[in-house]
């Protein structure tokens, strides 16, 4: 290859620079399109009812007001719904953490007959859409007397395959010496799980907690089926559905958007502040398997 | 140590799974106990696959779900690779920002997504038709026409999910050794050749995993249908999760609903096996 003349080199630099700015434009454009629905939601929640009904649509509310939020709080008892969502998401997450840590530890560190088969069978449930078991599960929960009750929403989901998988992946990397040392000190196996292994896999615990919390904050099908119109126990996602039927048509747009904004906030805030944990756990489990 | 997890997953997933299969051979009202189920052999299957209205509705829901799933996967996978390359390769500012924006839509409850998009799609007060008007395209009917309603729900699904698959794609890209890219460049490959010769083949495992997850996510579509379209207009958005719940829970026809659930499960197994065997074939040829 001949040495490049100064002219060709600067041509290359220009080409790379235009390439970079093209990339930058693409990134900005995609970001704008991706963010647009949520921005529109926020803007619409601040409009007056008259503005929401205008054709062509008003983009920026002229006099932003929080009236819609006040109305939402009354119509669906938003505080109660938030509390229900928090209870469902927190208790379910706590259960998943405990069961996943224990099972993940056993699958990573114990040797027992049928271990790999049992693990494979459990993991296969990760690929099962909930609708496949919905009908008998609903009946079973009714047998247990838990239909129409928050416990009925929570109990079937206290363990899941993804949690076990994630924990096994991470606990496999905890040195055996650490565990053996604790055993020599006379620690029970349960104590080892929660005070030796758990502190060593904090990032995985954080990731699992966030995923579980967001998933069970957002989930709709199962609570809708179990709670059977017991609106007192409705989580925010179900109350949001009621909001739509409360006043059909364009009139309720501001109301619905304010409700949606409220429901979106907790998972979104959690994600934005803790996104490192989400992304790292996907990177380390998603494709290596 | 494994018993709490095994007991819970056994009782709340494997027991109802076996019951679903068992119930699919029975006539059973969801409002009665399991002991009231009456064995009817294959009649539920004959009904849902037959020419009467039960069968017509099920087959339509099945077809709608298949179209919805196929379109979602076909849109999400290429977009995730393009966005993934943008975030991963660009040394320009904004890559991380793009990832945050894209992934954050995946964190949002589907119910809120459905509500917001139903307003975006609104023919007169919605911004989408306004934007189309600006670029010289006539108003679309979106969710209100049987010709476009299902596609409109595909679009909102792609919007919500693509960020998750972008992160998967980035994870796949980071595992490709940079020496392979350098080798391709030394051999004089242009960026397009490099993409098809190095990047894409080495992303195959990631894309395989993504395809399976995208299929499983897509068959679960429920909220936009339950809340906005109710399966309409003219059954055009009636999808399986919505239909099975309507038949099995709301109409309490537990046997029929279970037979539909079994059909869904079998079809999923077939699709997943197909995806894997397709990938293996390619691997052998390579």
mmCIF file of N, CA and C in Angstrom, chain A residues 20 23-24 27 30-31 34 37 40-41 53 55-57 59 102-103 106 121 125 127-133 135-137 139-140 143 155-156 158-159 189 193 214 218 220-221 224-225 237 240 244 249-250 252-253 256-257 264 267-268 271 275 278-279 282 286-289, chain B residues 1-2 4 8 11-14 16-17 19-20 28 30-35 83 86 90 92-94 98-101 103-104 107-109 111-112 115-117 119-120 124-127 130-131 134 159 164 168 175 205-206 209 216 220 222-223 227 241 245 248 257 264-265 268:
data_model
loop_
_atom_site.group_PDB
_atom_site.id
_atom_site.type_symbol
_atom_site.label_atom_id
_atom_site.label_comp_id
_atom_site.label_asym_id
_atom_site.label_seq_id
_atom_site.Cartn_x
_atom_site.Cartn_y
_atom_site.Cartn_z
ATOM 1 N N UNK A 20 -19.880 9.850 11.524
ATOM 2 C CA UNK A 20 -20.245 9.991 12.930
ATOM 3 C C UNK A 20 -21.453 10.888 13.131
ATOM 4 N N UNK A 23 -24.525 9.049 12.224
ATOM 5 C CA UNK A 23 -24.892 8.148 13.319
ATOM 6 C C UNK A 23 -25.573 8.905 14.435
ATOM 7 N N UNK A 24 -25.005 10.076 14.736
ATOM 8 C CA UNK A 24 -25.562 10.876 15.823
ATOM 9 C C UNK A 24 -26.995 11.288 15.504
ATOM 10 N N UNK A 27 -29.232 8.364 16.008
ATOM 11 C CA UNK A 27 -29.474 8.093 17.427
ATOM 12 C C UNK A 27 -30.496 9.066 17.995
ATOM 13 N N UNK A 30 -34.046 8.212 16.574
ATOM 14 C CA UNK A 30 -34.649 7.023 17.190
ATOM 15 C C UNK A 30 -35.044 7.312 18.638
ATOM 16 N N UNK A 31 -34.188 8.049 19.349
ATOM 17 C CA UNK A 31 -34.527 8.391 20.735
ATOM 18 C C UNK A 31 -35.822 9.182 20.801
ATOM 19 N N UNK A 34 -38.742 6.910 20.074
ATOM 20 C CA UNK A 34 -38.963 5.967 21.173
ATOM 21 C C UNK A 34 -39.569 6.667 22.383
ATOM 22 N N UNK A 37 -44.174 8.522 22.753
ATOM 23 C CA UNK A 37 -45.439 8.164 23.407
ATOM 24 C C UNK A 37 -45.487 8.550 24.884
ATOM 25 N N UNK A 40 -45.800 12.288 25.176
ATOM 26 C CA UNK A 40 -47.187 12.669 24.855
ATOM 27 C C UNK A 40 -48.116 12.370 26.042
ATOM 28 N N UNK A 41 -47.874 11.248 26.684
ATOM 29 C CA UNK A 41 -48.675 10.872 27.855
ATOM 30 C C UNK A 41 -48.564 11.951 28.936
ATOM 31 N N UNK A 53 -59.683 17.496 23.655
ATOM 32 C CA UNK A 53 -60.668 17.143 22.636
ATOM 33 C C UNK A 53 -60.465 17.865 21.313
ATOM 34 N N UNK A 55 -59.335 19.221 17.699
ATOM 35 C CA UNK A 55 -58.816 18.699 16.438
ATOM 36 C C UNK A 55 -58.412 19.880 15.564
ATOM 37 N N UNK A 56 -57.237 19.929 15.008
ATOM 38 C CA UNK A 56 -56.100 19.033 15.258
ATOM 39 C C UNK A 56 -55.596 19.118 16.695
ATOM 40 N N UNK A 57 -54.894 18.083 17.135
ATOM 41 C CA UNK A 57 -54.519 17.998 18.553
ATOM 42 C C UNK A 57 -53.611 19.137 19.017
ATOM 43 N N UNK A 59 -50.455 20.202 21.080
ATOM 44 C CA UNK A 59 -49.234 19.474 21.470
ATOM 45 C C UNK A 59 -48.768 19.876 22.864
ATOM 46 N N UNK A 102 -32.104 -20.076 47.776
ATOM 47 C CA UNK A 102 -31.949 -21.432 48.292
ATOM 48 C C UNK A 102 -31.773 -22.434 47.153
ATOM 49 N N UNK A 103 -32.671 -22.371 46.174
ATOM 50 C CA UNK A 103 -32.600 -23.346 45.080
ATOM 51 C C UNK A 103 -31.349 -23.106 44.225
ATOM 52 N N UNK A 106 -28.408 -24.627 45.947
ATOM 53 C CA UNK A 106 -28.380 -26.083 45.851
ATOM 54 C C UNK A 106 -27.953 -26.537 44.455
ATOM 55 N N UNK A 121 -36.095 -29.329 34.067
ATOM 56 C CA UNK A 121 -37.557 -29.340 34.133
ATOM 57 C C UNK A 121 -38.072 -28.011 34.706
ATOM 58 N N UNK A 125 -40.193 -24.202 32.628
ATOM 59 C CA UNK A 125 -41.405 -23.427 32.926
ATOM 60 C C UNK A 125 -41.235 -21.945 32.588
ATOM 61 N N UNK A 127 -40.562 -20.893 29.848
ATOM 62 C CA UNK A 127 -41.081 -20.696 28.493
ATOM 63 C C UNK A 127 -42.586 -20.948 28.404
ATOM 64 N N UNK A 128 -43.246 -21.036 29.551
ATOM 65 C CA UNK A 128 -44.670 -21.355 29.542
ATOM 66 C C UNK A 128 -45.496 -20.074 29.697
ATOM 67 N N UNK A 129 -46.297 -19.719 28.684
ATOM 68 C CA UNK A 129 -47.132 -18.527 28.842
ATOM 69 C C UNK A 129 -48.180 -18.777 29.928
ATOM 70 N N UNK A 130 -48.415 -17.792 30.797
ATOM 71 C CA UNK A 130 -49.322 -17.988 31.937
ATOM 72 C C UNK A 130 -50.724 -18.434 31.529
ATOM 73 N N UNK A 131 -51.180 -18.081 30.339
ATOM 74 C CA UNK A 131 -52.547 -18.417 29.947
ATOM 75 C C UNK A 131 -52.757 -19.924 29.906
ATOM 76 N N UNK A 132 -51.684 -20.684 29.642
ATOM 77 C CA UNK A 132 -51.820 -22.133 29.499
ATOM 78 C C UNK A 132 -52.324 -22.780 30.795
ATOM 79 N N UNK A 133 -51.951 -22.211 31.949
ATOM 80 C CA UNK A 133 -52.392 -22.810 33.206
ATOM 81 C C UNK A 133 -53.453 -21.965 33.907
ATOM 82 N N UNK A 135 -56.739 -21.356 33.641
ATOM 83 C CA UNK A 135 -58.087 -21.810 34.006
ATOM 84 C C UNK A 135 -58.058 -22.716 35.253
ATOM 85 N N UNK A 136 -57.259 -23.816 35.253
ATOM 86 C CA UNK A 136 -57.237 -24.631 36.478
ATOM 87 C C UNK A 136 -56.616 -23.897 37.667
ATOM 88 N N UNK A 137 -55.629 -23.032 37.391
ATOM 89 C CA UNK A 137 -54.991 -22.304 38.497
ATOM 90 C C UNK A 137 -56.020 -21.415 39.202
ATOM 91 N N UNK A 139 -59.173 -22.012 39.446
ATOM 92 C CA UNK A 139 -60.040 -22.882 40.224
ATOM 93 C C UNK A 139 -59.340 -23.348 41.507
ATOM 94 N N UNK A 140 -58.030 -23.662 41.379
ATOM 95 C CA UNK A 140 -57.267 -24.108 42.552
ATOM 96 C C UNK A 140 -57.214 -23.025 43.620
ATOM 97 N N UNK A 143 -60.387 -22.941 45.392
ATOM 98 C CA UNK A 143 -60.427 -24.009 46.385
ATOM 99 C C UNK A 143 -59.762 -23.577 47.696
ATOM 100 N N UNK A 155 -49.521 -15.699 46.148
ATOM 101 C CA UNK A 155 -49.022 -17.038 46.509
ATOM 102 C C UNK A 155 -48.510 -17.873 45.323
ATOM 103 N N UNK A 156 -49.226 -17.931 44.178
ATOM 104 C CA UNK A 156 -48.729 -18.796 43.102
ATOM 105 C C UNK A 156 -47.393 -18.343 42.510
ATOM 106 N N UNK A 158 -44.563 -17.094 44.178
ATOM 107 C CA UNK A 158 -43.480 -16.896 45.138
ATOM 108 C C UNK A 158 -42.181 -17.581 44.720
ATOM 109 N N UNK A 159 -42.202 -18.360 43.658
ATOM 110 C CA UNK A 159 -40.964 -18.960 43.150
ATOM 111 C C UNK A 159 -41.037 -18.901 41.634
ATOM 112 N N UNK A 189 -26.730 -24.917 56.915
ATOM 113 C CA UNK A 189 -26.797 -24.629 55.472
ATOM 114 C C UNK A 189 -27.626 -23.378 55.194
ATOM 115 N N UNK A 193 -26.484 -19.932 53.293
ATOM 116 C CA UNK A 193 -27.142 -19.294 52.146
ATOM 117 C C UNK A 193 -27.333 -17.805 52.393
ATOM 118 N N UNK A 214 -40.648 -5.033 39.218
ATOM 119 C CA UNK A 214 -41.257 -4.383 38.060
ATOM 120 C C UNK A 214 -42.269 -5.317 37.397
ATOM 121 N N UNK A 218 -46.316 -4.614 37.188
ATOM 122 C CA UNK A 218 -46.951 -4.412 35.883
ATOM 123 C C UNK A 218 -47.984 -5.470 35.509
ATOM 124 N N UNK A 220 -50.943 -7.996 34.771
ATOM 125 C CA UNK A 220 -52.346 -7.605 34.665
ATOM 126 C C UNK A 220 -53.292 -8.807 34.626
ATOM 127 N N UNK A 221 -52.940 -9.800 33.804
ATOM 128 C CA UNK A 221 -53.845 -10.924 33.549
ATOM 129 C C UNK A 221 -54.240 -11.682 34.824
ATOM 130 N N UNK A 224 -56.314 -9.640 37.480
ATOM 131 C CA UNK A 224 -57.652 -9.419 36.927
ATOM 132 C C UNK A 224 -58.517 -10.660 37.117
ATOM 133 N N UNK A 225 -57.903 -11.830 36.893
ATOM 134 C CA UNK A 225 -58.639 -13.085 36.976
ATOM 135 C C UNK A 225 -58.956 -13.443 38.428
ATOM 136 N N UNK A 237 -52.531 -1.086 38.124
ATOM 137 C CA UNK A 237 -52.755 -1.414 36.705
ATOM 138 C C UNK A 237 -54.212 -1.789 36.446
ATOM 139 N N UNK A 240 -56.404 1.330 36.599
ATOM 140 C CA UNK A 240 -56.233 2.092 35.358
ATOM 141 C C UNK A 240 -57.226 1.611 34.303
ATOM 142 N N UNK A 244 -60.690 3.760 32.283
ATOM 143 C CA UNK A 244 -61.084 3.899 30.888
ATOM 144 C C UNK A 244 -62.586 3.759 30.733
ATOM 145 N N UNK A 249 -64.805 7.640 25.789
ATOM 146 C CA UNK A 249 -64.724 8.725 24.821
ATOM 147 C C UNK A 249 -63.593 9.676 25.126
ATOM 148 N N UNK A 250 -63.512 10.723 24.358
ATOM 149 C CA UNK A 250 -62.381 11.633 24.432
ATOM 150 C C UNK A 250 -62.338 12.401 25.748
ATOM 151 N N UNK A 252 -62.306 11.593 28.710
ATOM 152 C CA UNK A 252 -61.491 11.099 29.815
ATOM 153 C C UNK A 252 -60.003 11.068 29.492
ATOM 154 N N UNK A 253 -59.592 11.603 28.349
ATOM 155 C CA UNK A 253 -58.196 11.472 27.941
ATOM 156 C C UNK A 253 -57.219 11.953 29.014
ATOM 157 N N UNK A 256 -57.153 9.556 31.971
ATOM 158 C CA UNK A 256 -56.465 8.310 31.670
ATOM 159 C C UNK A 256 -54.955 8.534 31.603
ATOM 160 N N UNK A 257 -54.554 9.642 30.996
ATOM 161 C CA UNK A 257 -53.119 9.914 30.862
ATOM 162 C C UNK A 257 -52.487 10.209 32.224
ATOM 163 N N UNK A 264 -46.846 4.417 35.656
ATOM 164 C CA UNK A 264 -45.574 4.209 34.974
ATOM 165 C C UNK A 264 -44.398 4.636 35.853
ATOM 166 N N UNK A 267 -41.959 1.942 38.276
ATOM 167 C CA UNK A 267 -40.996 1.099 37.558
ATOM 168 C C UNK A 267 -39.975 1.903 36.764
ATOM 169 N N UNK A 268 -40.408 3.016 36.210
ATOM 170 C CA UNK A 268 -39.500 3.815 35.379
ATOM 171 C C UNK A 268 -38.395 4.441 36.227
ATOM 172 N N UNK A 271 -35.930 1.859 37.291
ATOM 173 C CA UNK A 271 -35.055 1.463 36.193
ATOM 174 C C UNK A 271 -33.994 2.516 35.916
ATOM 175 N N UNK A 275 -30.304 1.123 36.413
ATOM 176 C CA UNK A 275 -30.290 0.369 35.156
ATOM 177 C C UNK A 275 -29.052 -0.495 34.994
ATOM 178 N N UNK A 278 -29.922 -4.058 35.887
ATOM 179 C CA UNK A 278 -30.752 -4.708 34.877
ATOM 180 C C UNK A 278 -29.884 -5.182 33.711
ATOM 181 N N UNK A 279 -29.127 -4.226 33.179
ATOM 182 C CA UNK A 279 -28.381 -4.510 31.962
ATOM 183 C C UNK A 279 -27.316 -5.559 32.218
ATOM 184 N N UNK A 282 -28.754 -9.070 32.368
ATOM 185 C CA UNK A 282 -29.131 -9.592 31.052
ATOM 186 C C UNK A 282 -27.883 -10.033 30.309
ATOM 187 N N UNK A 286 -28.331 -13.707 29.750
ATOM 188 C CA UNK A 286 -29.119 -13.803 28.537
ATOM 189 C C UNK A 286 -28.528 -14.726 27.502
ATOM 190 N N UNK A 287 -27.285 -14.560 27.184
ATOM 191 C CA UNK A 287 -26.766 -15.269 26.027
ATOM 192 C C UNK A 287 -25.733 -16.335 26.349
ATOM 193 N N UNK A 288 -25.198 -16.297 27.562
ATOM 194 C CA UNK A 288 -24.156 -17.272 27.846
ATOM 195 C C UNK A 288 -24.711 -18.687 27.900
ATOM 196 N N UNK A 289 -25.921 -18.834 28.439
ATOM 197 C CA UNK A 289 -26.561 -20.109 28.768
ATOM 198 C C UNK A 289 -26.412 -21.241 27.803
ATOM 199 N N UNK B 1 -33.223 -27.779 50.508
ATOM 200 C CA UNK B 1 -32.823 -26.474 49.978
ATOM 201 C C UNK B 1 -33.639 -26.111 48.723
ATOM 202 N N UNK B 2 -33.849 -27.131 47.864
ATOM 203 C CA UNK B 2 -34.635 -26.844 46.663
ATOM 204 C C UNK B 2 -36.130 -27.004 46.917
ATOM 205 N N UNK B 4 -38.600 -25.597 48.798
ATOM 206 C CA UNK B 4 -39.622 -24.530 48.663
ATOM 207 C C UNK B 4 -39.901 -24.177 47.208
ATOM 208 N N UNK B 8 -43.458 -25.006 45.242
ATOM 209 C CA UNK B 8 -44.265 -23.912 44.696
ATOM 210 C C UNK B 8 -44.458 -24.069 43.195
ATOM 211 N N UNK B 11 -46.710 -27.141 42.509
ATOM 212 C CA UNK B 11 -48.134 -26.958 42.804
ATOM 213 C C UNK B 11 -48.762 -25.934 41.865
ATOM 214 N N UNK B 12 -48.070 -24.847 41.591
ATOM 215 C CA UNK B 12 -48.720 -23.754 40.870
ATOM 216 C C UNK B 12 -48.418 -23.713 39.370
ATOM 217 N N UNK B 13 -47.538 -24.582 38.896
ATOM 218 C CA UNK B 13 -47.330 -24.643 37.447
ATOM 219 C C UNK B 13 -47.575 -26.058 36.917
ATOM 220 N N UNK B 14 -46.899 -27.087 37.527
ATOM 221 C CA UNK B 14 -47.037 -28.419 36.938
ATOM 222 C C UNK B 14 -48.404 -29.031 37.198
ATOM 223 N N UNK B 16 -51.386 -27.418 37.631
ATOM 224 C CA UNK B 16 -52.373 -26.867 36.686
ATOM 225 C C UNK B 16 -52.092 -27.224 35.229
ATOM 226 N N UNK B 17 -50.812 -27.466 34.893
ATOM 227 C CA UNK B 17 -50.524 -27.851 33.519
ATOM 228 C C UNK B 17 -51.133 -29.231 33.221
ATOM 229 N N UNK B 19 -53.588 -30.525 34.875
ATOM 230 C CA UNK B 19 -55.047 -30.339 34.925
ATOM 231 C C UNK B 19 -55.577 -29.766 33.615
ATOM 232 N N UNK B 20 -54.826 -28.844 33.008
ATOM 233 C CA UNK B 20 -55.264 -28.279 31.730
ATOM 234 C C UNK B 20 -55.429 -29.386 30.699
ATOM 235 N N UNK B 28 -66.621 -29.268 31.409
ATOM 236 C CA UNK B 28 -66.471 -28.808 32.793
ATOM 237 C C UNK B 28 -66.743 -27.314 32.877
ATOM 238 N N UNK B 30 -66.154 -23.914 34.771
ATOM 239 C CA UNK B 30 -65.122 -23.367 35.637
ATOM 240 C C UNK B 30 -65.695 -22.976 37.008
ATOM 241 N N UNK B 31 -67.017 -22.842 37.097
ATOM 242 C CA UNK B 31 -67.619 -22.457 38.379
ATOM 243 C C UNK B 31 -67.875 -23.642 39.299
ATOM 244 N N UNK B 32 -67.602 -24.852 38.821
ATOM 245 C CA UNK B 32 -67.807 -26.032 39.660
ATOM 246 C C UNK B 32 -66.463 -26.645 40.006
ATOM 247 N N UNK B 33 -66.480 -27.622 40.946
ATOM 248 C CA UNK B 33 -65.247 -28.301 41.316
ATOM 249 C C UNK B 33 -64.758 -29.214 40.201
ATOM 250 N N UNK B 34 -63.478 -29.624 40.299
ATOM 251 C CA UNK B 34 -62.917 -30.502 39.267
ATOM 252 C C UNK B 34 -63.669 -31.826 39.203
ATOM 253 N N UNK B 35 -64.247 -32.247 40.364
ATOM 254 C CA UNK B 35 -64.920 -33.552 40.403
ATOM 255 C C UNK B 35 -66.178 -33.564 39.531
ATOM 256 N N UNK B 83 -30.298 -1.253 16.186
ATOM 257 C CA UNK B 83 -30.151 -0.386 17.359
ATOM 258 C C UNK B 83 -28.957 -0.824 18.205
ATOM 259 N N UNK B 86 -25.871 0.467 16.668
ATOM 260 C CA UNK B 86 -25.775 1.909 16.899
ATOM 261 C C UNK B 86 -25.207 2.193 18.284
ATOM 262 N N UNK B 90 -21.089 2.923 18.040
ATOM 263 C CA UNK B 90 -20.889 4.360 17.897
ATOM 264 C C UNK B 90 -20.024 4.889 19.029
ATOM 265 N N UNK B 92 -19.895 7.938 19.086
ATOM 266 C CA UNK B 92 -20.535 9.238 19.240
ATOM 267 C C UNK B 92 -21.308 9.289 20.547
ATOM 268 N N UNK B 93 -21.507 10.503 21.021
ATOM 269 C CA UNK B 93 -22.295 10.687 22.223
ATOM 270 C C UNK B 93 -23.707 10.181 21.970
ATOM 271 N N UNK B 94 -24.371 9.751 23.009
ATOM 272 C CA UNK B 94 -25.792 9.442 22.868
ATOM 273 C C UNK B 94 -26.114 7.966 22.777
ATOM 274 N N UNK B 98 -29.521 6.382 24.196
ATOM 275 C CA UNK B 98 -30.476 5.645 23.360
ATOM 276 C C UNK B 98 -30.874 4.335 24.023
ATOM 277 N N UNK B 99 -29.867 3.643 24.592
ATOM 278 C CA UNK B 99 -30.159 2.372 25.254
ATOM 279 C C UNK B 99 -31.126 2.582 26.419
ATOM 280 N N UNK B 100 -30.881 3.643 27.181
ATOM 281 C CA UNK B 100 -31.756 3.931 28.321
ATOM 282 C C UNK B 100 -33.188 4.191 27.862
ATOM 283 N N UNK B 101 -33.332 5.019 26.842
ATOM 284 C CA UNK B 101 -34.675 5.349 26.340
ATOM 285 C C UNK B 101 -35.377 4.081 25.841
ATOM 286 N N UNK B 103 -34.790 0.895 26.465
ATOM 287 C CA UNK B 103 -35.091 -0.130 27.460
ATOM 288 C C UNK B 103 -36.185 0.333 28.412
ATOM 289 N N UNK B 104 -36.270 1.648 28.633
ATOM 290 C CA UNK B 104 -37.249 2.120 29.617
ATOM 291 C C UNK B 104 -38.678 1.824 29.169
ATOM 292 N N UNK B 107 -39.980 -1.327 30.594
ATOM 293 C CA UNK B 107 -40.267 -1.329 32.027
ATOM 294 C C UNK B 107 -41.673 -0.841 32.342
ATOM 295 N N UNK B 108 -42.318 -0.283 31.348
ATOM 296 C CA UNK B 108 -43.601 0.373 31.570
ATOM 297 C C UNK B 108 -44.721 -0.662 31.512
ATOM 298 N N UNK B 109 -45.718 -0.596 32.408
ATOM 299 C CA UNK B 109 -46.795 -1.582 32.345
ATOM 300 C C UNK B 109 -47.527 -1.554 31.007
ATOM 301 N N UNK B 111 -50.450 -2.107 30.284
ATOM 302 C CA UNK B 111 -51.757 -1.468 30.349
ATOM 303 C C UNK B 111 -51.622 0.029 30.041
ATOM 304 N N UNK B 112 -50.563 0.650 30.565
ATOM 305 C CA UNK B 112 -50.350 2.074 30.301
ATOM 306 C C UNK B 112 -49.988 2.283 28.836
ATOM 307 N N UNK B 115 -53.144 2.118 26.810
ATOM 308 C CA UNK B 115 -53.969 3.329 26.958
ATOM 309 C C UNK B 115 -53.378 4.493 26.175
ATOM 310 N N UNK B 116 -52.070 4.685 26.330
ATOM 311 C CA UNK B 116 -51.432 5.821 25.656
ATOM 312 C C UNK B 116 -51.555 5.672 24.143
ATOM 313 N N UNK B 117 -51.288 4.458 23.642
ATOM 314 C CA UNK B 117 -51.342 4.263 22.189
ATOM 315 C C UNK B 117 -52.762 4.376 21.654
ATOM 316 N N UNK B 119 -54.803 6.488 22.543
ATOM 317 C CA UNK B 119 -55.007 7.923 22.337
ATOM 318 C C UNK B 119 -54.153 8.446 21.174
ATOM 319 N N UNK B 120 -52.929 7.889 21.053
ATOM 320 C CA UNK B 120 -52.084 8.295 19.918
ATOM 321 C C UNK B 120 -52.777 7.957 18.603
ATOM 322 N N UNK B 124 -59.087 11.499 15.131
ATOM 323 C CA UNK B 124 -59.172 12.954 14.992
ATOM 324 C C UNK B 124 -58.311 13.709 15.999
ATOM 325 N N UNK B 125 -58.328 13.303 17.296
ATOM 326 C CA UNK B 125 -57.552 14.066 18.280
ATOM 327 C C UNK B 125 -56.153 13.497 18.470
ATOM 328 N N UNK B 126 -55.822 12.419 17.793
ATOM 329 C CA UNK B 126 -54.525 11.784 18.013
ATOM 330 C C UNK B 126 -53.415 12.430 17.216
ATOM 331 N N UNK B 127 -52.199 12.408 17.759
ATOM 332 C CA UNK B 127 -51.076 13.053 17.071
ATOM 333 C C UNK B 127 -50.569 12.276 15.854
ATOM 334 N N UNK B 130 -52.088 13.425 12.709
ATOM 335 C CA UNK B 130 -51.601 14.796 12.515
ATOM 336 C C UNK B 130 -50.216 14.783 11.855
ATOM 337 N N UNK B 131 -49.334 13.919 12.376
ATOM 338 C CA UNK B 131 -47.979 13.823 11.805
ATOM 339 C C UNK B 131 -48.061 13.326 10.362
ATOM 340 N N UNK B 134 -48.939 16.083 8.120
ATOM 341 C CA UNK B 134 -47.812 16.987 7.840
ATOM 342 C C UNK B 134 -46.928 16.455 6.721
ATOM 343 N N UNK B 159 -42.810 -1.339 19.657
ATOM 344 C CA UNK B 159 -42.308 -0.164 20.380
ATOM 345 C C UNK B 159 -41.959 -0.526 21.819
ATOM 346 N N UNK B 164 -35.606 -4.241 25.021
ATOM 347 C CA UNK B 164 -35.108 -5.436 25.699
ATOM 348 C C UNK B 164 -34.238 -6.253 24.747
ATOM 349 N N UNK B 168 -30.176 -7.397 24.558
ATOM 350 C CA UNK B 168 -29.688 -8.754 24.254
ATOM 351 C C UNK B 168 -28.694 -8.715 23.089
ATOM 352 N N UNK B 175 -19.637 -10.045 22.860
ATOM 353 C CA UNK B 175 -18.945 -11.330 22.977
ATOM 354 C C UNK B 175 -18.201 -11.720 21.705
ATOM 355 N N UNK B 205 -26.515 -17.266 17.864
ATOM 356 C CA UNK B 205 -27.051 -17.798 19.125
ATOM 357 C C UNK B 205 -27.916 -16.768 19.836
ATOM 358 N N UNK B 206 -27.442 -15.521 19.825
ATOM 359 C CA UNK B 206 -28.229 -14.452 20.444
ATOM 360 C C UNK B 206 -29.574 -14.304 19.755
ATOM 361 N N UNK B 209 -31.993 -17.121 20.638
ATOM 362 C CA UNK B 209 -32.577 -16.889 21.951
ATOM 363 C C UNK B 209 -33.622 -15.775 21.878
ATOM 364 N N UNK B 216 -42.555 -16.087 22.632
ATOM 365 C CA UNK B 216 -43.272 -16.344 23.884
ATOM 366 C C UNK B 216 -43.917 -15.068 24.421
ATOM 367 N N UNK B 220 -48.479 -13.745 24.468
ATOM 368 C CA UNK B 220 -49.115 -13.321 25.710
ATOM 369 C C UNK B 220 -49.879 -12.008 25.570
ATOM 370 N N UNK B 222 -52.346 -9.293 25.639
ATOM 371 C CA UNK B 222 -53.656 -9.337 26.289
ATOM 372 C C UNK B 222 -54.236 -7.937 26.532
ATOM 373 N N UNK B 223 -53.469 -7.085 27.207
ATOM 374 C CA UNK B 223 -54.020 -5.811 27.675
ATOM 375 C C UNK B 223 -54.608 -4.940 26.568
ATOM 376 N N UNK B 227 -58.636 -4.323 26.770
ATOM 377 C CA UNK B 227 -59.036 -2.995 27.206
ATOM 378 C C UNK B 227 -59.533 -2.119 26.085
ATOM 379 N N UNK B 241 -54.685 -15.430 24.026
ATOM 380 C CA UNK B 241 -54.751 -15.211 25.465
ATOM 381 C C UNK B 241 -56.086 -14.581 25.850
ATOM 382 N N UNK B 245 -59.180 -16.814 27.809
ATOM 383 C CA UNK B 245 -59.690 -16.304 29.077
ATOM 384 C C UNK B 245 -61.196 -16.036 28.986
ATOM 385 N N UNK B 248 -62.808 -19.621 28.834
ATOM 386 C CA UNK B 248 -62.571 -20.476 29.997
ATOM 387 C C UNK B 248 -62.935 -19.846 31.329
ATOM 388 N N UNK B 257 -61.946 -24.140 26.940
ATOM 389 C CA UNK B 257 -60.803 -23.237 27.122
ATOM 390 C C UNK B 257 -59.517 -24.022 27.305
ATOM 391 N N UNK B 264 -52.470 -24.237 22.068
ATOM 392 C CA UNK B 264 -51.460 -23.171 22.110
ATOM 393 C C UNK B 264 -50.113 -23.727 22.556
ATOM 394 N N UNK B 265 -50.154 -24.557 23.614
ATOM 395 C CA UNK B 265 -48.912 -25.106 24.149
ATOM 396 C C UNK B 265 -48.220 -25.973 23.092
ATOM 397 N N UNK B 268 -46.676 -23.875 20.365
ATOM 398 C CA UNK B 268 -45.450 -23.225 20.824
ATOM 399 C C UNK B 268 -44.276 -24.186 20.791
#
